[in-house]
Amino acid sequence: MLKVVKFGGSSLADEGQFKKVKAIVTRDESRRIIVVSAVGKRHKDDHKATDLLYLCFAHLKYGMEASSVFDIVKRRYLEIEKELGIDAGIKEELDRIEGELHKGINEDYLVSRGEYLSAKIMAKYLGYTFVDASKIIYFNYDGTPNSPRIKKALEEVVSISSKIVVPGFYGVYPDGTYHLFSRGGSDVTGSLLAQALNADIYENWTDVSGFFVTDPKIVENPKRIKEISYAELRELSYMGANVLHEETIFPLQELDIPINVRNTNHPEEGGTIISASPKDREQVITGITGKRNYSSITIIKKSRFSKLEAMKEVLEIFSRYGVEVEHMPSSIDTFSLIIDNEKFHKHLYETIAEIKKLPEVEEVIVESGIALIAIIGRNMATKTGMSAKLFSVFGENKINIKVIAQASQELSIIVGVDDNDFTRAIKAIYAALVK
Ligand code: ASP
């Protein structure tokens, strides 16, 4: 049994958190490949090491004094090392980095030092071997991970040391230049290592006990999602749930390696397991999520023109402006495009003007202030009467439905309501349909 185990920044925020991590790791012999983030926030107003390092680089770039920001980072790591009562050589490491600050230091390299130092301390503290991500995480020049190279390098490493700690978030291009994943990317490091070693499970430890059926800010104490499929998670994340970096699941999906999201502060809670085919067949609704601030653009076309042609022309305009269309319900002479307002409002006037000029178009009606709610569940496909129940909830609560869409796999039903009905609708669906 082999577990690849990743700990996020809040799980490493101080000496107390490092102790929790050690207790978790040592409790299970199979937790042999450990990935760590840079140290995170200890409390709401605190700073993440990664943010401070970005700030430090910005100071250097504009010729401003950077040492006071770097000092904060220094203190955080030195303090943790000292309080754990170990010597992981952090002082020497920091001196070396400091010496490089004014020698044209590369931004990604500097920022990656957050995870590097965390991993140095963690390796020493656990008695595991430190393995620099620059020796195993390889990128292609286009920034995609080079999985065959990662596999080869990692297999060599683990044939020598079976228990290792690897810093997350960075790797190197073929020429050795440092490169970072996007923010939150230590999740992806863990997932690539799990893929490379065909691990039995990838554990991702954070500060929440996995995913909840719905947003705890809307419904008090919602149920935890115990099991969810990769596909459902994608639907859920698309609409706002962002516990994991969105690239985490791709490497694991191919080999069907499950991910277990767990809480470092509450290891007794099982968390959420994400896999290809969860066993739980009882729970019909896995998640209820959504976002406010969409617009619907309804196009009424002249009846003598083909709908397909008109749709093609309109979509062409949106694609030229790089505006994504979320849904497109249609009837005989009309079709509506549902668009995220945030991305759209920059191009609102140009796109509408261009659509109005199309010969096929009779009228364009723009309505904003729409919220989309996604009701997600892999078991919906096999249960009849689900949509009847769902829509009666809207009726009983006198919530007007503006849009309805269902994905073909019946994985989710999307309902559009007025922005003002958003929280009320989620509460009502949860109360009526989640048991
Ligand atoms: N430390 C990096 C960040 O804050 C990466 C990570 O934690 O996954 O984005």
mmCIF file of N, CA and C and ligand atoms in Angstrom, residues 37-38 48 50 115 169 183-186, ligand 1:
data_model
loop_
_atom_site.group_PDB
_atom_site.id
_atom_site.type_symbol
_atom_site.label_atom_id
_atom_site.label_comp_id
_atom_site.label_asym_id
_atom_site.label_seq_id
_atom_site.Cartn_x
_atom_site.Cartn_y
_atom_site.Cartn_z
ATOM 1 N N SER A 37 3.209 22.378 1.068
ATOM 2 C CA SER A 37 3.099 23.762 0.578
ATOM 3 C C SER A 37 4.026 24.650 1.383
ATOM 4 N N ALA A 38 4.066 25.915 1.015
ATOM 5 C CA ALA A 38 4.767 26.914 1.830
ATOM 6 C C ALA A 38 3.920 27.158 3.075
ATOM 7 N N LYS A 48 0.480 34.523 3.873
ATOM 8 C CA LYS A 48 1.078 33.272 3.400
ATOM 9 C C LYS A 48 2.502 33.576 2.958
ATOM 10 N N THR A 50 4.016 32.423 0.483
ATOM 11 C CA THR A 50 4.024 32.616 -0.975
ATOM 12 C C THR A 50 3.675 34.065 -1.351
ATOM 13 N N GLU A 115 7.954 26.645 -0.472
ATOM 14 C CA GLU A 115 7.706 25.200 -0.331
ATOM 15 C C GLU A 115 9.039 24.469 -0.042
ATOM 16 N N PHE A 169 4.354 22.738 -5.787
ATOM 17 C CA PHE A 169 4.189 24.020 -6.472
ATOM 18 C C PHE A 169 5.194 24.356 -7.566
ATOM 19 N N ARG A 183 -1.450 29.242 -8.795
ATOM 20 C CA ARG A 183 -1.621 29.255 -7.345
ATOM 21 C C ARG A 183 -2.367 28.008 -6.848
ATOM 22 N N GLY A 184 -1.969 27.537 -5.703
ATOM 23 C CA GLY A 184 -2.574 26.325 -5.157
ATOM 24 C C GLY A 184 -2.012 25.062 -5.790
ATOM 25 N N GLY A 185 -0.921 25.217 -6.556
ATOM 26 C CA GLY A 185 -0.422 24.114 -7.389
ATOM 27 C C GLY A 185 0.257 22.964 -6.669
ATOM 28 N N SER A 186 0.467 23.053 -5.357
ATOM 29 C CA SER A 186 1.054 21.897 -4.664
ATOM 30 C C SER A 186 0.120 20.692 -4.770
HETATM 31 N N1 ASP B 1 2.027 28.040 -1.819
HETATM 32 C C1 ASP B 1 1.389 28.123 -3.091
HETATM 33 C C2 ASP B 1 0.187 29.047 -3.019
HETATM 34 O O1 ASP B 1 -0.061 29.662 -2.009
HETATM 35 C C3 ASP B 1 1.032 26.795 -3.637
HETATM 36 C C4 ASP B 1 0.204 25.915 -2.757
HETATM 37 O O2 ASP B 1 0.070 26.155 -1.581
HETATM 38 O O3 ASP B 1 -0.359 24.943 -3.272
HETATM 39 O O4 ASP B 1 -0.491 29.201 -3.996
#
